[in-house]
XYZ file of C-alpha atoms in Angstrom:
690
model
C 25.659 -94.516 -37.064
C 28.957 -92.769 -36.603
C 29.222 -92.124 -40.347
C 25.703 -90.620 -40.314
C 26.614 -88.266 -37.427
C 29.713 -87.105 -39.270
C 27.668 -86.563 -42.394
C 25.114 -84.517 -40.490
C 27.792 -82.366 -38.865
C 29.361 -81.697 -42.240
C 25.964 -80.725 -43.612
C 25.272 -78.398 -40.656
C 28.663 -76.757 -41.062
C 27.981 -76.363 -44.780
C 24.590 -74.743 -44.051
C 25.977 -72.401 -41.384
C 28.933 -71.566 -43.516
C 26.677 -70.889 -46.446
C 24.429 -68.656 -44.312
C 27.409 -66.719 -43.019
C 28.749 -66.326 -46.522
C 25.316 -65.083 -47.597
C 25.244 -62.469 -44.804
C 28.756 -61.340 -45.623
C 27.857 -61.147 -49.281
C 24.742 -59.178 -48.401
C 26.741 -56.721 -46.271
C 29.359 -56.389 -48.964
C 26.660 -55.779 -51.532
C 24.976 -53.267 -49.204
C 28.270 -51.534 -48.559
C 28.975 -51.358 -52.310
C 25.488 -49.952 -52.942
C 25.518 -47.437 -50.087
C 29.172 -46.508 -50.452
C 28.602 -45.725 -54.095
C 25.255 -44.033 -53.510
C 25.419 -40.497 -54.949
C 25.863 -37.932 -52.178
C 23.186 -35.632 -53.515
C 20.720 -38.506 -53.753
C 21.565 -39.541 -50.177
C 21.002 -35.993 -48.903
C 17.704 -35.782 -50.793
C 16.576 -39.067 -49.244
C 17.378 -37.941 -45.704
C 15.714 -34.553 -46.239
C 12.615 -36.163 -47.680
C 12.280 -38.635 -44.809
C 12.773 -35.885 -42.223
C 10.063 -33.708 -43.752
C 7.621 -36.626 -43.914
C 8.157 -37.379 -40.224
C 8.253 -33.812 -38.834
C 6.363 -31.745 -41.377
C 9.279 -29.317 -41.550
C 12.132 -28.815 -43.947
C 15.551 -30.290 -43.189
C 18.367 -28.873 -45.286
C 21.851 -30.378 -45.535
C 23.973 -27.653 -47.071
C 27.284 -29.407 -46.570
C 28.601 -32.894 -47.198
C 26.869 -36.177 -46.327
C 28.846 -39.360 -45.682
C 27.926 -42.926 -44.808
C 30.465 -45.382 -43.440
C 29.391 -49.024 -43.654
C 30.943 -51.445 -41.167
C 29.832 -53.484 -38.190
C 29.171 -50.018 -36.702
C 27.745 -48.038 -39.604
C 27.736 -44.256 -39.209
C 26.293 -41.185 -40.871
C 27.967 -37.768 -40.935
C 26.097 -34.660 -42.044
C 27.607 -31.175 -42.275
C 26.001 -27.723 -42.142
C 22.553 -28.969 -41.139
C 19.516 -26.672 -40.786
C 16.084 -27.634 -39.421
C 13.197 -25.280 -40.177
C 11.526 -23.226 -37.447
C 7.784 -22.943 -36.831
C 6.129 -20.464 -39.239
C 5.222 -18.058 -36.406
C 8.565 -18.199 -34.562
C 11.423 -15.719 -34.776
C 14.271 -16.842 -37.011
C 14.492 -19.163 -39.983
C 16.018 -22.139 -38.157
C 14.961 -23.896 -34.989
C 18.135 -26.026 -35.087
C 21.362 -25.574 -36.986
C 24.738 -27.222 -36.526
C 28.141 -27.486 -38.155
C 28.244 -31.283 -37.972
C 25.988 -34.155 -36.967
C 27.311 -37.671 -36.374
C 25.539 -40.900 -35.474
C 26.955 -44.419 -35.227
C 24.936 -47.575 -34.512
C 25.604 -51.267 -33.828
C 24.858 -53.388 -36.860
C 23.914 -56.760 -35.359
C 21.121 -55.467 -33.066
C 19.547 -53.891 -36.154
C 18.895 -57.387 -37.524
C 16.522 -58.015 -34.610
C 14.878 -54.567 -34.818
C 16.776 -53.041 -31.887
C 18.350 -49.618 -32.412
C 21.514 -49.307 -30.350
C 23.271 -45.976 -30.883
C 26.957 -46.131 -30.059
C 27.688 -42.465 -30.702
C 25.452 -39.418 -31.138
C 27.303 -36.128 -31.491
C 26.366 -32.553 -32.359
C 29.121 -30.008 -33.037
C 28.413 -26.267 -32.748
C 24.636 -26.682 -32.566
C 22.414 -23.605 -32.200
C 18.955 -24.428 -30.845
C 16.314 -21.678 -30.712
C 13.337 -22.587 -28.524
C 10.372 -20.243 -28.286
C 6.973 -20.219 -26.612
C 4.456 -17.686 -27.898
C 1.907 -15.660 -25.944
C -0.692 -18.422 -26.429
C 1.615 -21.060 -24.981
C 2.574 -22.806 -28.234
C 6.112 -24.131 -28.487
C 8.073 -24.095 -31.716
C 9.234 -27.626 -30.851
C 5.678 -28.953 -31.301
C 5.787 -30.810 -34.638
C 2.894 -31.733 -36.933
C -0.794 -31.310 -36.192
C -2.417 -31.548 -32.769
C -3.588 -35.073 -33.666
C -0.065 -36.150 -34.589
C 1.289 -34.624 -31.379
C -1.237 -36.606 -29.321
C -0.349 -39.825 -31.148
C 3.324 -39.243 -30.423
C 2.495 -38.608 -26.773
C 0.474 -41.839 -26.554
C 3.353 -43.798 -28.065
C 5.787 -42.280 -25.590
C 3.572 -43.234 -22.666
C 3.221 -46.793 -23.947
C 6.735 -47.698 -22.798
C 10.020 -48.585 -24.454
C 8.686 -49.954 -27.738
C 11.324 -49.303 -30.425
C 13.032 -46.840 -28.114
C 16.696 -46.577 -29.110
C 19.452 -46.939 -26.546
C 22.421 -44.597 -26.491
C 25.890 -45.489 -25.337
C 27.276 -41.978 -25.810
C 25.556 -38.651 -26.472
C 27.642 -35.511 -26.725
C 27.240 -31.828 -27.516
C 30.220 -29.600 -28.255
C 29.966 -25.803 -28.121
C 26.169 -25.847 -28.065
C 24.088 -22.678 -27.777
C 20.474 -23.056 -26.629
C 18.247 -19.977 -26.404
C 14.783 -20.156 -24.828
C 12.511 -17.168 -25.514
C 9.291 -17.177 -23.481
C 6.811 -14.604 -24.821
C 4.327 -15.472 -22.068
C 6.755 -14.594 -19.285
C 8.641 -11.955 -21.272
C 11.987 -13.642 -20.554
C 14.904 -15.046 -22.512
C 17.521 -17.485 -21.178
C 20.724 -18.548 -22.887
C 22.427 -21.874 -22.158
C 25.944 -22.427 -23.483
C 27.299 -25.968 -23.330
C 31.014 -26.042 -23.751
C 30.731 -29.795 -23.438
C 28.113 -32.330 -22.491
C 28.549 -36.073 -22.551
C 26.137 -38.749 -21.368
C 27.179 -42.395 -21.251
C 25.299 -45.637 -20.652
C 25.699 -49.209 -21.904
C 22.043 -49.944 -22.685
C 18.451 -49.209 -21.689
C 18.769 -50.857 -18.273
C 22.148 -49.409 -17.244
C 22.712 -46.232 -15.202
C 23.616 -43.044 -17.058
C 26.564 -40.805 -16.199
C 26.484 -37.191 -17.383
C 29.250 -34.590 -17.354
C 28.334 -31.030 -18.341
C 30.197 -27.726 -18.359
C 29.059 -24.364 -19.651
C 27.082 -21.345 -18.528
C 23.503 -20.205 -18.076
C 23.034 -16.488 -18.724
C 26.793 -16.023 -18.350
C 26.861 -17.838 -14.991
C 29.297 -20.765 -15.316
C 28.585 -24.307 -14.100
C 30.365 -27.641 -14.016
C 28.290 -30.720 -13.118
C 28.710 -34.466 -12.655
C 25.348 -36.262 -12.658
C 24.484 -39.931 -12.117
C 20.983 -40.974 -13.214
C 18.930 -44.125 -13.345
C 18.565 -46.086 -16.559
C 16.474 -45.071 -19.551
C 14.103 -47.872 -18.635
C 13.635 -46.444 -15.124
C 13.101 -42.901 -16.393
C 10.588 -44.063 -19.014
C 8.655 -46.260 -16.572
C 6.889 -43.283 -14.941
C 8.290 -44.090 -11.484
C 11.025 -42.473 -9.411
C 14.628 -43.011 -10.463
C 17.897 -42.348 -8.588
C 19.733 -39.043 -8.906
C 23.099 -37.862 -7.695
C 24.344 -34.425 -8.693
C 27.504 -32.679 -7.556
C 29.143 -29.619 -8.988
C 29.532 -25.867 -8.994
C 27.237 -23.025 -10.024
C 29.399 -19.937 -10.492
C 31.025 -19.666 -7.055
C 28.478 -21.946 -5.346
C 28.711 -25.637 -4.479
C 25.621 -27.764 -5.142
C 24.741 -31.316 -4.154
C 21.528 -33.289 -4.788
C 21.106 -36.923 -3.793
C 18.056 -39.166 -3.661
C 15.327 -40.114 -6.097
C 13.376 -37.986 -8.552
C 9.980 -38.661 -10.053
C 8.962 -37.645 -13.574
C 6.499 -34.721 -13.764
C 3.528 -37.003 -14.400
C 4.197 -39.163 -11.308
C 1.918 -38.779 -8.283
C 4.800 -39.074 -5.804
C 8.353 -40.228 -5.436
C 10.529 -37.138 -5.026
C 12.882 -37.753 -2.125
C 15.941 -35.515 -2.388
C 18.516 -34.127 0.014
C 19.746 -30.681 -1.053
C 22.930 -28.877 -0.082
C 23.894 -25.467 -1.466
C 26.519 -22.963 -0.328
C 28.354 -19.961 -1.733
C 29.880 -16.554 -0.968
C 27.152 -14.307 -2.454
C 23.485 -14.480 -3.454
C 24.006 -12.072 -6.345
C 25.376 -14.603 -8.850
C 22.917 -17.244 -7.677
C 20.056 -14.810 -8.292
C 21.287 -14.203 -11.814
C 21.203 -17.950 -12.422
C 17.601 -18.095 -11.167
C 16.602 -15.097 -13.306
C 15.941 -12.763 -10.352
C 17.901 -9.871 -8.861
C 19.346 -10.655 -5.429
C 21.557 -8.477 -3.200
C 25.263 -9.255 -2.756
C 24.522 -10.934 0.568
C 26.565 -13.785 1.940
C 28.112 -16.130 2.608
C 25.092 -18.423 2.513
C 24.299 -22.097 2.968
C 21.174 -24.226 2.638
C 20.419 -27.809 3.622
C 17.028 -29.465 3.360
C 15.255 -32.760 2.714
C 12.481 -32.587 0.106
C 9.713 -35.193 0.165
C 6.657 -35.513 -2.080
C 3.464 -37.465 -1.328
C 0.893 -36.782 -3.995
C 0.302 -33.030 -4.076
C 1.967 -32.454 -0.709
C 5.616 -31.362 -0.651
C 7.572 -31.241 2.597
C 10.815 -29.405 3.239
C 12.134 -31.043 6.397
C 15.248 -30.368 8.395
C 15.692 -26.951 6.817
C 18.958 -25.302 7.859
C 19.935 -22.011 6.271
C 22.528 -19.334 7.008
C 23.121 -15.915 5.457
C 25.917 -13.727 6.734
C 25.617 -14.036 10.490
C 21.930 -15.019 10.369
C 20.448 -18.482 10.656
C 17.065 -20.109 10.054
C 15.822 -23.650 10.679
C 12.537 -25.535 10.658
C 10.056 -27.475 8.562
C 7.703 -26.312 5.797
C 4.861 -28.159 4.066
C 3.180 -27.077 0.829
C -0.136 -28.649 -0.162
C -0.862 -28.006 -3.835
C -3.905 -30.277 -4.070
C -6.611 -27.854 -2.976
C -8.337 -25.006 -4.755
C -5.603 -22.746 -3.357
C -2.055 -23.770 -2.413
C -1.453 -23.916 1.340
C 1.861 -23.469 3.148
C 2.348 -24.385 6.806
C 5.409 -24.649 8.981
C 7.555 -23.636 11.917
C 10.696 -21.532 11.617
C 13.197 -20.734 14.359
C 16.299 -18.564 14.435
C 19.021 -17.881 16.966
C 20.043 -14.675 15.212
C 18.213 -13.014 12.315
C 19.667 -9.718 11.058
C 17.787 -7.863 8.344
C 20.977 -6.019 7.265
C 22.320 -9.443 6.234
C 19.672 -9.492 3.487
C 21.271 -6.338 2.044
C 24.758 -7.762 2.105
C 25.537 -6.431 5.587
C 24.679 -2.811 4.771
C 22.240 -1.178 7.142
C 19.886 1.371 5.607
C 21.586 4.758 5.789
C 20.092 8.094 6.593
C 20.778 9.123 3.042
C 18.681 6.353 1.505
C 16.041 7.809 -0.784
C 13.007 5.854 -1.899
C 11.799 5.614 -5.459
C 10.391 8.983 -6.495
C 12.775 10.942 -4.267
C 10.800 10.594 -1.000
C 11.299 8.810 2.295
C 8.603 6.222 1.582
C 8.904 3.895 -1.447
C 6.111 4.186 -3.965
C 6.707 0.730 -5.397
C 3.711 -1.573 -4.862
C 4.007 -4.334 -2.261
C 3.285 -7.697 -4.021
C 0.051 -8.234 -2.098
C -1.395 -10.268 -4.984
C 0.520 -13.250 -3.586
C -1.771 -13.170 -0.542
C -4.756 -13.681 -2.849
C -3.328 -16.872 -4.355
C -2.463 -18.990 -1.301
C -3.332 -19.781 2.304
C -1.171 -20.940 5.172
C 0.142 -20.567 8.687
C 3.721 -20.094 9.919
C 4.973 -20.042 13.494
C 8.113 -17.882 13.709
C 10.448 -17.622 16.693
C 13.680 -15.610 16.682
C 15.917 -15.346 19.735
C 17.377 -12.156 18.221
C 16.006 -9.973 15.452
C 18.262 -7.135 14.286
C 16.606 -4.227 12.455
C 19.170 -1.647 11.359
C 21.107 -1.041 14.605
C 18.325 -2.184 16.961
C 18.328 -5.688 18.434
C 15.004 -7.182 19.481
C 14.881 -10.252 21.724
C 12.584 -13.276 21.779
C 10.457 -12.304 18.791
C 7.454 -14.592 18.436
C 4.646 -14.345 15.924
C 2.028 -16.394 14.153
C 1.613 -15.492 10.480
C -1.627 -16.671 8.891
C -3.083 -16.071 5.422
C -6.678 -16.960 4.514
C -8.602 -15.733 1.475
C -6.318 -12.748 1.017
C -6.288 -11.678 4.697
C -2.854 -11.642 6.318
C -2.956 -11.779 10.100
C 0.159 -11.579 12.253
C -1.070 -12.101 15.782
C -0.010 -12.351 18.428
C 3.257 -10.507 17.964
C 5.549 -10.606 20.967
C 8.836 -8.698 20.845
C 11.376 -8.508 23.647
C 12.963 -5.075 23.980
C 15.482 -4.802 26.788
C 13.905 -6.438 29.812
C 10.323 -5.786 28.690
C 7.992 -6.967 25.915
C 6.011 -5.274 23.141
C 2.788 -7.090 22.271
C 0.296 -6.537 19.501
C -0.855 -7.598 16.083
C -1.026 -6.665 12.405
C -3.533 -7.316 9.643
C -3.259 -6.687 5.918
C -6.467 -7.341 4.000
C -5.517 -7.925 0.369
C -9.014 -9.153 -0.473
C -9.996 -5.484 -0.656
C -8.928 -3.068 -3.349
C -6.984 -1.119 -2.295
C -5.710 -3.275 0.598
C -6.149 -2.103 4.188
C -3.509 -2.237 6.916
C -4.033 -2.161 10.695
C -1.359 -2.201 13.421
C -1.812 -2.331 17.200
C 1.257 -2.414 19.462
C 1.651 -1.774 23.194
C 4.580 -2.024 25.511
C 5.712 -0.722 28.894
C 8.834 -0.954 30.995
C 10.969 -0.724 27.861
C 14.538 0.540 27.980
C 14.904 4.166 26.917
C 18.672 3.634 27.022
C 18.478 1.112 24.162
C 16.191 3.387 22.166
C 18.505 6.404 22.585
C 21.832 4.626 22.334
C 22.559 5.301 26.016
C 22.020 9.069 25.813
C 18.873 8.789 27.953
C 17.715 6.294 30.551
C 14.324 5.523 31.953
C 11.273 3.331 31.591
C 9.711 3.706 28.139
C 6.147 2.869 27.082
C 4.549 2.921 23.623
C 0.961 2.743 22.393
C 0.211 2.483 18.665
C -3.201 2.013 17.077
C -2.952 2.870 13.384
C -4.676 2.025 10.108
C -3.785 2.745 6.487
C -5.027 2.061 2.965
C -3.010 1.270 -0.165
C -0.513 -1.125 -1.679
C 2.772 0.731 -1.098
C 4.635 2.260 1.866
C 3.970 5.734 0.435
C 0.234 5.025 0.184
C 0.219 3.751 3.765
C 2.067 6.821 5.036
C -0.290 9.145 3.138
C -3.396 7.523 4.632
C -2.177 6.834 8.183
C -5.017 7.248 10.703
C -5.168 6.591 14.445
C -3.011 7.549 17.383
C 0.541 7.060 18.658
C 2.045 7.753 22.044
C 5.535 7.416 23.492
C 6.190 8.138 27.169
C 8.993 7.730 29.705
C 9.754 8.583 33.321
C 12.304 8.251 36.131
C 15.533 8.412 34.192
C 18.453 10.585 33.218
C 19.492 12.689 30.246
C 23.189 12.587 29.426
C 24.837 15.665 27.930
C 26.350 13.423 25.225
C 22.921 13.621 23.622
C 23.962 17.116 22.537
C 26.950 15.698 20.663
C 24.675 14.005 18.127
C 22.129 16.818 18.004
C 22.087 19.567 15.419
C 23.864 22.830 16.231
C 20.609 24.730 16.987
C 19.396 21.969 19.311
C 22.734 21.745 21.078
C 22.805 25.522 21.387
C 19.318 25.645 22.892
C 19.584 22.735 25.338
C 23.255 22.895 26.263
C 22.989 25.868 28.689
C 19.959 24.294 30.406
C 22.162 21.503 31.788
C 23.751 24.153 34.000
C 27.219 22.711 33.467
C 26.215 19.202 34.634
C 27.084 16.112 32.591
C 23.582 14.731 33.188
C 20.225 15.797 34.558
C 17.379 13.840 36.075
C 14.532 13.002 33.690
C 11.202 13.269 35.455
C 9.064 12.461 32.453
C 8.710 12.526 28.667
C 5.685 12.200 26.397
C 4.933 12.572 22.680
C 1.334 12.069 21.515
C -0.009 12.316 17.964
C -3.456 11.982 16.460
C -3.221 10.855 12.817
C -5.748 11.506 10.090
C -5.113 10.723 6.401
C -1.353 10.950 6.781
C -1.275 14.147 8.846
C -0.206 13.870 12.467
C -1.442 16.565 14.826
C 0.552 16.767 18.025
C -1.581 16.409 21.144
C 1.265 17.189 23.459
C 5.038 16.952 23.496
C 6.620 17.463 26.887
C 9.916 16.755 28.658
C 10.357 17.525 32.338
C 13.901 17.372 33.742
C 15.471 18.501 37.011
C 16.770 21.774 35.542
C 14.427 22.471 32.632
C 11.156 21.593 30.923
C 10.286 21.370 27.222
C 6.869 21.623 25.630
C 6.048 21.511 21.939
C 3.311 21.352 19.377
C 2.827 21.141 15.608
C 2.096 18.795 12.742
C 3.852 16.122 10.728
C 2.572 15.685 7.174
C 3.522 12.270 5.743
C 1.837 13.090 2.446
C 4.166 15.961 1.696
C 6.870 14.549 4.006
C 7.171 17.844 5.887
C 7.174 18.967 9.512
C 5.970 22.207 11.119
C 6.790 22.104 14.815
C 7.311 24.593 17.630
C 9.354 23.669 20.707
C 9.819 25.856 23.757
C 12.310 25.406 26.603
C 11.863 26.537 30.203
C 14.555 26.876 32.816
C 13.873 26.209 36.495
C 16.936 28.258 37.369
C 16.243 31.992 37.494
C 19.788 32.660 36.367
C 19.201 30.727 33.145
C 15.749 32.023 32.247
C 17.019 34.196 29.442
C 18.841 31.249 27.849
C 15.685 29.152 27.517
C 14.633 30.099 23.994
C 11.994 28.551 21.704
C 12.837 26.610 18.520
C 11.082 26.089 15.218
C 11.429 22.837 13.289
C 10.166 23.231 9.735
C 10.677 21.828 6.247
C 11.261 18.394 4.724
C 11.328 15.452 7.125
C 14.563 14.260 5.533
C 16.359 17.535 6.329
C 14.283 19.932 8.442
C 15.452 23.421 9.315
C 15.942 23.885 13.082
C 16.297 27.477 14.210
C 16.179 29.282 17.579
C 13.400 31.808 17.925
C 14.234 33.863 21.059
C 11.929 36.741 20.180
C 9.511 35.016 17.883
C 6.659 34.853 20.350
C 5.328 36.942 23.187
C 6.112 34.006 25.433
C 9.772 34.170 24.467
C 9.832 37.941 25.071
C 8.246 37.513 28.474
C 10.746 34.861 29.512
C 13.710 36.854 28.269
C 12.428 39.822 30.234
C 12.337 37.642 33.343
C 8.527 37.837 33.638
C 7.934 34.064 33.871
C 10.040 31.474 35.678
C 8.843 27.871 35.335
C 8.057 26.457 38.786
C 10.822 24.256 40.238
C 8.274 21.466 40.660
C 8.024 21.333 36.881
C 4.915 20.365 34.922
C 3.348 18.718 37.957
C 2.994 22.159 39.574
C 0.693 23.585 36.885
C -2.027 20.925 36.791
C -4.886 20.203 39.189
C -4.051 16.622 40.196
C -0.498 17.277 41.294
C -0.312 14.246 43.571
C -1.088 11.907 40.658
C 1.402 13.728 38.435
C 4.160 13.552 41.017
C 3.568 9.854 41.654
C 3.195 8.975 37.970
C 4.197 10.704 34.735
C 3.655 14.445 34.978
C 4.130 14.835 31.207
C 1.365 12.362 30.458
C -0.814 13.948 33.097
C -0.420 17.462 31.738
C -1.148 16.494 28.138
C -4.193 14.471 29.168
C -5.481 17.292 31.318
C -5.162 19.609 28.326
C -7.512 17.329 26.398
C -9.890 16.746 29.317
C -10.300 20.479 29.877
C -11.331 21.112 26.301
C -8.003 22.126 24.830
C -5.287 24.694 25.451
C -7.550 27.715 25.959
C -9.443 26.423 28.982
C -6.462 24.551 30.413
C -4.137 27.540 30.399
C -6.737 29.836 31.896
C -5.630 28.505 35.287
C -1.991 28.867 34.284
C -2.658 32.444 33.240
C -4.394 33.230 36.547
C -1.400 31.868 38.470
C 1.078 33.780 36.334
C -1.023 36.920 36.628
C -1.103 36.617 40.391
C 2.690 36.280 40.544
C 3.188 39.224 38.266
C 0.566 41.305 40.095
C 2.550 40.944 43.297
C 5.629 42.057 41.424
C 3.616 45.008 40.083
C 2.572 46.080 43.576
C 6.217 46.265 44.509
C 7.047 48.205 41.367
C 3.957 50.141 40.322
C 5.803 51.972 37.619
C 6.248 48.627 35.783
C 2.727 47.315 36.536
C 1.138 47.891 33.168
C 4.002 46.411 31.202
C 4.142 43.381 33.521
C 0.415 42.642 33.173
C 0.697 43.020 29.412
C 3.707 40.676 29.440
C 1.782 38.102 31.457
C -1.153 38.272 29.058
C 1.125 37.791 26.041
C 3.018 34.999 27.797
C -0.148 32.993 28.451
C -1.218 33.431 24.845
C 2.149 32.097 23.730
C 1.945 29.140 26.082
C -1.515 28.283 24.730
C -0.199 28.268 21.182
C 2.212 25.461 21.986
C -0.639 22.991 22.535
C -2.849 24.224 19.685
C-alpha cells in the first residue's frame, strides 16, 4: 500500500510538473510570437479592433510596444481617436502616450485586472450640439442602447483598476445648447484601488477655467458605485482660495434616493468661486457655508443651513420638491444681521452710480421667468436689514410664489421705534408683468431718515402700481399716490451743511441765527400717473418760517420741474424769504433762487405780505384741527377738498386784501399799488399748488 501511495504521488507530481512546463512553454511561445510580432502589423490590429468596436478611426502615429511578462503591458505613442462627423475638430481624443498593464493569471479565468492605466498629455474635446447629441456617443442608437443595457446589468466582465492616472490632461467641454465652454486642466490625477470591492482613493490637482484646485477624494468601491445604490464619499481640498469639504454618501443619478451629504465651504471672496461655477459674482467676502443635504425620492432637503458673507449671516432650512408638475421650494430663513452692501463686496451704492443706458433706473430685465417655472413659500425674519446706510429692524415677510404670482405679504419692517406694514405683488403670469406695492407706517423716526438733521414723528403712505419687467419700465409706468408727513420736531441748522449752496443760501437766514428751529409739520404728497408725479402739496411749517412748493417729477425722462417758496414769520426777514426753482435731470438738478421771478416774490420783497406767526394753521378754516394735528397735512387736504388752489386761495386773497386795504387807508397815496400787489401775490400763491 505504501509503495502504491508513493507511486501515485510521483505520478501526480509528474502530471503537475508537466502541466506547469506546458504553461511555461505556452507563455514562452506566446512571448516569442508577440515579441517578434511586426510593429506595423500590431498597430494595424489594434486600429482595426478599435474601429470595429467604436465605429470610429483610431490612428497610432507613433511607436507601439508590447511587453510580455506576468504583467503584460502595451505602450502606444501619438494616439488619435476620431471625432464625430458633425463635431468641431478632427480628433475627439489625442495623447502623446498611452500605457496599460494587466495581471496575467486572472486573465486565464476571464477576469481583467488592470494594474496600471496611464495617459500622458491627453487632449479630450467633448461637445454637445444644439440638438443635444454628444460626440462621445459611439455607434448607432441601437448599439448605444445595447451598451447601456449591459452597463445596467451589473459587473459582468467589468475590469478592475489598481491605478489610473492622467498627466497634463486637457479636457474641453463645448455645450452648443447652453452656449458655454469649460476647460479642465489636470496637472495630475491618480486613482487607486486593489480590486472591484475595495475603496478608491483619488488625488487630483489642476484648474477649471483657470481656477486652481487640489483635491483628495475617498470613494466607495467600483462594485458599490455600479450597484445603483448610495456609496460613501469623502472630499477635502481647495478651490482657488476656498476650502471645501464633503462627507457622507452619494447616490448615482438613476437612484431614487440616498444622497446624504454634509457640506462645508469657506473662502475670502465670491468672485473666484463664481468663476468656477461659470457665473459672475461680486468680490464679496469672506464667506462660509455649512449645510446637510438629504434626498428622499424627488424631495431634497437642505437642513441646518448656516451661511455668512462679510458681516451678514443667514440660517434655516429649505426643502425642494422636484416631483410635481412644477418644482416647489419651501423653507424658513432667519438672520441676525443682513446687509445688502455685503453682496457688493461691502460697497454701498454711491450717488454717482449710473444704470445701464445712462439713467437712474436700470433697463436690464428682471428675471421674472423664474417665477413662471416654480412655486413655493419662504418665511424670512431678519433682526437687522441694512440697505445702503439705513438699518431696518425686525424685518418679517412671507414670500410665496404660485403660478407665476409672487406675493410678499405681510411685510413688517421696524424703523426706529415704529413699524412699516404692507405688501407687494408681482404677477409674472401676465405679459408684461404687473407690480403693486402698498406700505403704511406712522410714528417713524424722522431723525433716522434725515441722519439726525431733523427730528419728529414721521408717517408714510404708499399705494403704487407699475407695469414692465425692468426697474426703468416700472418707474416709467408708476401710478398711484405717495405721501410723507411729519410733525412735532426740530430742524437743525446742520441740515444746511449738506444742502446745495442755493438751498443753504435760501434757508440759512430764515433760522434767524438759531442753531435749530421747531418743526410744526411737514408734508409731501404726489399723485402718480404713468411715471409722472404731480405734486398735491409740499409744505413745511417751522417756528420761524414756512415753505410751500409744487411741481412735477417725470420718471420717464428722469427730470424734475419744481417751485419752492419760503415765508418768514419775522417781519425783519421778509425780504430774505425768496422762492427757488428746482429744474433739470433728477441726477443733478439745477437749484436757483428766484427773488423776483413771481409777483408773489415781488410782493414779499416789497413787504406787502407777512406770513402769519401762527403759520399754515392760520390760513385754513379748521384751525383747531390743524393746530392739534398736522397743519401741513390739513392745508394740503383742504386745498383738494375746496376744488383746488383757485377756490382755496380765494379766502387767503380776501384776508390779504383786507390787511392791505387797512394799510392803504393809512397811506392812500400807495393804495392802488398795494391792492395790485395783493392781487399779484395771491395769484403767485395759487400757482404754488397748481
